PDB file of C-alpha atoms in Angstrom:
ATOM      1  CA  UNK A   1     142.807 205.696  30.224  1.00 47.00           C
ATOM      2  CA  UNK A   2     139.778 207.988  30.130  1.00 53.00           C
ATOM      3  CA  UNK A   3     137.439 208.219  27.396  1.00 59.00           C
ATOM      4  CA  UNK A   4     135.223 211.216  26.914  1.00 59.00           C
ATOM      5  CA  UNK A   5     131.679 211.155  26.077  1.00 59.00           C
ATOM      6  CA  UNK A   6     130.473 213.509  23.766  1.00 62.00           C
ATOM      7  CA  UNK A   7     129.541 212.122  20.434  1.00 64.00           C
ATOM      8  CA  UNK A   8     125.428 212.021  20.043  1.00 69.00           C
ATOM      9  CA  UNK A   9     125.442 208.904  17.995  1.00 65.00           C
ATOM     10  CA  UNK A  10     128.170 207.213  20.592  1.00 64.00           C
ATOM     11  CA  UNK A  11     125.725 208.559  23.213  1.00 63.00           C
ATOM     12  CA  UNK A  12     123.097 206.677  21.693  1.00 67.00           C
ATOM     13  CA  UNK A  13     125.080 203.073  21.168  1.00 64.00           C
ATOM     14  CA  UNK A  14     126.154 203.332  24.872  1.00 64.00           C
ATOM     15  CA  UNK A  15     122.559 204.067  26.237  1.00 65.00           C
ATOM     16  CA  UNK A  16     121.713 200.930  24.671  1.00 74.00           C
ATOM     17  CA  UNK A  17     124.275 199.084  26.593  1.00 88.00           C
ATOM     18  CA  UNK A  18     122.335 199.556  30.400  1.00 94.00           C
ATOM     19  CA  UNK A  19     122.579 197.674  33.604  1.00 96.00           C
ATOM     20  CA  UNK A  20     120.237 197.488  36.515  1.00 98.00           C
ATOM     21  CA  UNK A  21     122.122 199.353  39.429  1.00 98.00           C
ATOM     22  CA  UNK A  22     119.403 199.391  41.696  1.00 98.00           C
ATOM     23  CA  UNK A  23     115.971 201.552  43.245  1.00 98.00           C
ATOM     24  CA  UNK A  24     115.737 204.714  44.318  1.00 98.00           C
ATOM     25  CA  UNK A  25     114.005 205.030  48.030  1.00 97.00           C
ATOM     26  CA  UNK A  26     110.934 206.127  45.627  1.00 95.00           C
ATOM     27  CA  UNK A  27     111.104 202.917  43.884  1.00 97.00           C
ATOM     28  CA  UNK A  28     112.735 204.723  40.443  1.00 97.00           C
ATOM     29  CA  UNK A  29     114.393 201.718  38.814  1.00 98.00           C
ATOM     30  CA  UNK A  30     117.740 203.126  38.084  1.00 98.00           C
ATOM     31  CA  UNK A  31     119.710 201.540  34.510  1.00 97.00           C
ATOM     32  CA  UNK A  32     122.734 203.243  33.882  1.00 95.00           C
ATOM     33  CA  UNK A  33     125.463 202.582  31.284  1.00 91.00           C
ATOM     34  CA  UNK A  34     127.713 200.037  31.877  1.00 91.00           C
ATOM     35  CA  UNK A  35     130.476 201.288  30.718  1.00 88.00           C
ATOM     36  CA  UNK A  36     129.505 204.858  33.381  1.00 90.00           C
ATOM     37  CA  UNK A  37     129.635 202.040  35.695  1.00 93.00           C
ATOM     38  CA  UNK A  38     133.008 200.539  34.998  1.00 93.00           C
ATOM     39  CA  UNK A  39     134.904 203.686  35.377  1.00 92.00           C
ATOM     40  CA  UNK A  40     137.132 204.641  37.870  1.00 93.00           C
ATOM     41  CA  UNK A  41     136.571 208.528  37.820  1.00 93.00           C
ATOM     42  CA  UNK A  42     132.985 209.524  37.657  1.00 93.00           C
ATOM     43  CA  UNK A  43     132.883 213.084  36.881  1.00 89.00           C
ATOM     44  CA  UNK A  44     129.774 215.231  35.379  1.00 90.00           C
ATOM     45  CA  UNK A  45     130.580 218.785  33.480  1.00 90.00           C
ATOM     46  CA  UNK A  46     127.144 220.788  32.980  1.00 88.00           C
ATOM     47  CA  UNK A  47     125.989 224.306  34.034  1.00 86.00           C
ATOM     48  CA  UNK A  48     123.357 225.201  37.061  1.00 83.00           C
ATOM     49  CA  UNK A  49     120.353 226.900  36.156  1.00 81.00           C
ATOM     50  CA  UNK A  50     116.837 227.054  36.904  1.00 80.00           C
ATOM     51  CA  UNK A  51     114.760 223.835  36.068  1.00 82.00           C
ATOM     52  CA  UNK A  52     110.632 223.783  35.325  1.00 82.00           C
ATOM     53  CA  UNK A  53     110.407 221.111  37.814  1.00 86.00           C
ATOM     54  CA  UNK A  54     114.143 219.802  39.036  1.00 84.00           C
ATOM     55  CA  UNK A  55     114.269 223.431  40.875  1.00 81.00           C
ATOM     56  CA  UNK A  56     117.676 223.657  39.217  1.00 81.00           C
ATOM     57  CA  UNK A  57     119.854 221.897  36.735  1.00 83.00           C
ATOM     58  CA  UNK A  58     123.368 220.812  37.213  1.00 84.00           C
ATOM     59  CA  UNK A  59     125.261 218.363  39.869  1.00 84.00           C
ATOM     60  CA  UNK A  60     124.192 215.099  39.346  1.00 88.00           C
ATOM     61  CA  UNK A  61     121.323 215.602  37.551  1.00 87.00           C
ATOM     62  CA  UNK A  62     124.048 215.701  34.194  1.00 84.00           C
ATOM     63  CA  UNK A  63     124.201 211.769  34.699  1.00 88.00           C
ATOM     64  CA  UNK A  64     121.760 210.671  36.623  1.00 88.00           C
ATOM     65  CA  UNK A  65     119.330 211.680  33.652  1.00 87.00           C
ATOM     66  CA  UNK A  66     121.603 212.160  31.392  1.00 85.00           C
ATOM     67  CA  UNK A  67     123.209 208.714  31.470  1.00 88.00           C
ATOM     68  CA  UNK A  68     120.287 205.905  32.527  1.00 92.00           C
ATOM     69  CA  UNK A  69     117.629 204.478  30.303  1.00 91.00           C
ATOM     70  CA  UNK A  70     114.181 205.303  29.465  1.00 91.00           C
ATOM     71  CA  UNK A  71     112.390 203.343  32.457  1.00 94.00           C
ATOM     72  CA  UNK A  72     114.556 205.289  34.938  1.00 95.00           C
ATOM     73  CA  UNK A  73     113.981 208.583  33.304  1.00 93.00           C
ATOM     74  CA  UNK A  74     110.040 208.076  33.205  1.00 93.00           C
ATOM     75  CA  UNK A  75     109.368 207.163  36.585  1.00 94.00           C
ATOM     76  CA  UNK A  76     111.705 209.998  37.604  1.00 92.00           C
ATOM     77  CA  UNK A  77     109.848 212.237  35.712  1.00 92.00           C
ATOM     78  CA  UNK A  78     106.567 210.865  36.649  1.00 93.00           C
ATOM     79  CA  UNK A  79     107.267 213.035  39.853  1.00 91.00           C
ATOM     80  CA  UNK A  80     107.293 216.179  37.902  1.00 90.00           C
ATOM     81  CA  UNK A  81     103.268 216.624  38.932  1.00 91.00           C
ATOM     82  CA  UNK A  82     104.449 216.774  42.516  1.00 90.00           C
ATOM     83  CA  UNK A  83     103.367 220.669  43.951  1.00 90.00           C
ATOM     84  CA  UNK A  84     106.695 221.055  44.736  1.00 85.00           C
ATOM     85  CA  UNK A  85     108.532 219.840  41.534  1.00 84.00           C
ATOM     86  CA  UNK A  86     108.623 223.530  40.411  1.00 84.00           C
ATOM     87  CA  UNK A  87     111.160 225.615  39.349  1.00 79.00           C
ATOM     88  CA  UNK A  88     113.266 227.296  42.060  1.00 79.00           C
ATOM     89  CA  UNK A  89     112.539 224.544  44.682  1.00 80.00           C
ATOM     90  CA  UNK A  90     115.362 222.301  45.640  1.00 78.00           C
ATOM     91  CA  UNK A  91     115.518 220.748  49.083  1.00 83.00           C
ATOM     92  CA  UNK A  92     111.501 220.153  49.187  1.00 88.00           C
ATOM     93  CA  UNK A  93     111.354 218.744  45.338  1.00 89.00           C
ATOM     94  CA  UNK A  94     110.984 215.323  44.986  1.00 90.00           C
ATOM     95  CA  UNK A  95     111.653 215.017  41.629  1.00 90.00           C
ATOM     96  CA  UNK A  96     114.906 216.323  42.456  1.00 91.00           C
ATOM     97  CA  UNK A  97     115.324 214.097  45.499  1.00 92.00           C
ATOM     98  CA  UNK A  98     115.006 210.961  42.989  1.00 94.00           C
ATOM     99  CA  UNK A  99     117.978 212.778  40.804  1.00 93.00           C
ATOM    100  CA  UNK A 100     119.881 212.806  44.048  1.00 92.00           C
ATOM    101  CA  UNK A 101     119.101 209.618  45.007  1.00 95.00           C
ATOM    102  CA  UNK A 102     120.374 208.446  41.652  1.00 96.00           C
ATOM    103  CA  UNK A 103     123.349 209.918  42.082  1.00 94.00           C
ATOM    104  CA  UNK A 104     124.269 208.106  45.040  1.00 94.00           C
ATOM    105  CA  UNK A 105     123.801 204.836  43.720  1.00 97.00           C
ATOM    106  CA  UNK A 106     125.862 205.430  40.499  1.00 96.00           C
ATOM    107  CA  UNK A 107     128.745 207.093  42.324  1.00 94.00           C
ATOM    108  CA  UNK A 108     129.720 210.667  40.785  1.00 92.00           C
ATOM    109  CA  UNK A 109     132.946 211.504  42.225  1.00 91.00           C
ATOM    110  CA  UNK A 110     133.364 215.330  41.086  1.00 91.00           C
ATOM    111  CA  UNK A 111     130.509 217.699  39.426  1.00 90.00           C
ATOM    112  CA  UNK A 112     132.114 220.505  37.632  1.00 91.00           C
ATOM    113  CA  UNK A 113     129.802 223.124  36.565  1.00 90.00           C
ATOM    114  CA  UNK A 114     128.966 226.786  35.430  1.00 90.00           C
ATOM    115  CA  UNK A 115     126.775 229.378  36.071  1.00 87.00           C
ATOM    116  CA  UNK A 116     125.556 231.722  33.485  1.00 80.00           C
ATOM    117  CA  UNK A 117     124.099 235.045  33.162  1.00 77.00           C
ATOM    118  CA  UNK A 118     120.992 236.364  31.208  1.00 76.00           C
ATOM    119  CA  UNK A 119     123.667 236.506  28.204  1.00 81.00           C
ATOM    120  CA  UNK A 120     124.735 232.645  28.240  1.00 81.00           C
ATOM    121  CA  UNK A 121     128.307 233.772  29.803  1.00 85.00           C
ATOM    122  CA  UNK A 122     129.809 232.104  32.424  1.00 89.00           C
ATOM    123  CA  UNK A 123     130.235 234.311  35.546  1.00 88.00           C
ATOM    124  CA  UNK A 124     130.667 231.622  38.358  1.00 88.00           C
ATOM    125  CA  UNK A 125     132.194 227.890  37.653  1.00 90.00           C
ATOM    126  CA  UNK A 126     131.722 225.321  40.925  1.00 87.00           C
ATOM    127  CA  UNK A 127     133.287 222.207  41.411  1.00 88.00           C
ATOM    128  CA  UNK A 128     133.689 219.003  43.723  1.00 87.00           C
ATOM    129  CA  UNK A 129     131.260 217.295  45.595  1.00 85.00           C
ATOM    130  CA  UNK A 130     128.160 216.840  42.781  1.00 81.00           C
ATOM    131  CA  UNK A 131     125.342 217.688  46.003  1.00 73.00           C
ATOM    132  CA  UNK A 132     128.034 220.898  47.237  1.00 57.00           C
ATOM    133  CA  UNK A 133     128.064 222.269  43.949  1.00 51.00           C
ATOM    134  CA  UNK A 134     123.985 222.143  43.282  1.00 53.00           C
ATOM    135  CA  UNK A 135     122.911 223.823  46.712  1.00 53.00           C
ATOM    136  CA  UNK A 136     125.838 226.356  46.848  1.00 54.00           C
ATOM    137  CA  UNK A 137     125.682 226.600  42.842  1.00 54.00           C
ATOM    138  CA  UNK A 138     122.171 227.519  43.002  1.00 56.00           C
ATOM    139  CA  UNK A 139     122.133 230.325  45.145  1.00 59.00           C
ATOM    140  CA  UNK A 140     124.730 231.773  42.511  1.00 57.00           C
ATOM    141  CA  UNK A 141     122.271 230.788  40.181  1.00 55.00           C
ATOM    142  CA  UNK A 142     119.161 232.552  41.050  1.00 57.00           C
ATOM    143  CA  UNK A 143     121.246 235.265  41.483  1.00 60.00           C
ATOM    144  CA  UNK A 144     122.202 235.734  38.337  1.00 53.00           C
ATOM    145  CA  UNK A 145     119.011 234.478  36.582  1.00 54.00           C
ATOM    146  CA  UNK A 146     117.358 237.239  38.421  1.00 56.00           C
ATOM    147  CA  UNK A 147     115.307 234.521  40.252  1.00 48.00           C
ATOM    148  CA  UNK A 148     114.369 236.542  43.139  1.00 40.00           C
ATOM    149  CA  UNK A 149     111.092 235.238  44.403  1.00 45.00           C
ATOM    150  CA  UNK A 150     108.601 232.614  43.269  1.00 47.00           C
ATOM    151  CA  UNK A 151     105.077 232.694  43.674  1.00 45.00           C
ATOM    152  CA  UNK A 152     102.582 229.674  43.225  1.00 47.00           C
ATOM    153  CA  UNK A 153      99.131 229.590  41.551  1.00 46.00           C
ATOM    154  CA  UNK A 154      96.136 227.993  40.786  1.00 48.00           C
ATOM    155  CA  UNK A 155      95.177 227.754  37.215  1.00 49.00           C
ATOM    156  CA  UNK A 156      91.437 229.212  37.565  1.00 47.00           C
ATOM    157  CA  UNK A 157      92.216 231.617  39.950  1.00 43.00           C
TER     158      UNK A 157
END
């Protein structure tokens, strides 16, 4: 039997019902839901798009934030400081690393996701392996986000 998450105010009784899973390799405690945990199919439905500091939505990032508590989510996003947690930047970011990292030790089986234009409509959907999907998703992504080229500043300057 599968059960289908989508209710806010379920969302909210089942994020109160964590477990300790384990640590990230940057020391990210990682809680997750139990009942996440207890499934047999792990599967994460979302959309890829550029991110202010993931580099890019989508994958596992849909549960792996999504799904864990609030210790987990602010320690992950304590790396959002990090140069390279920036919009655009996947393989280097290391707030996205920690997602990834997440996502290993909570076991997503399939990532289903879509990519949008500039008008919200779905143009590309990619599917399978939740890390596949985010690097060959994102590619798609910036391509139709118009997310060409990135430049980085100093404020000041």
């Amino acid at each position: 039997m599968f059960s289908l998450l989508t209710d806010p105010a379920l969302l909210l009784l089942l994020l109160q019902n964590l477990i300790y899973a384990g640590d990230t390799p940057r020391g990210t405690p990682v809680y997750i839901n139990r009942q996440y945990m207890q499934a047999e199919l792990k599967l994460v439905v979302g959309n890829i798009e550029p991110h202010q500091f993931m580099g890019f939505s989508g994958g596992v990032k849909s549960a792996a934030v999504g799904l864990t508590g609030k210790k987990t989510i602010n320690q992950n996003h304590a790396l959002m400081t990090h140069p390279d947690s920036r919009l655009g930047e996947y393989e280097n970011n290391l707030a996205r690393q920690d997602v990834e990292a997440i996502g290993k030790i909570i076991g997503i089986h399939f990532a289903l996701n879509a990519i949008l234009n500039e008008k919200k409509q779905i143009v590309k959907v990619v599917a399978g392996d939740p890390r596949a999907g985010g690097t060959s998703g994102k590619s798609r992504s910036q391509q139709y986000a118009g997310l060409y080229q990135l430049f980085r500043t100093r404020a000041g300057r």
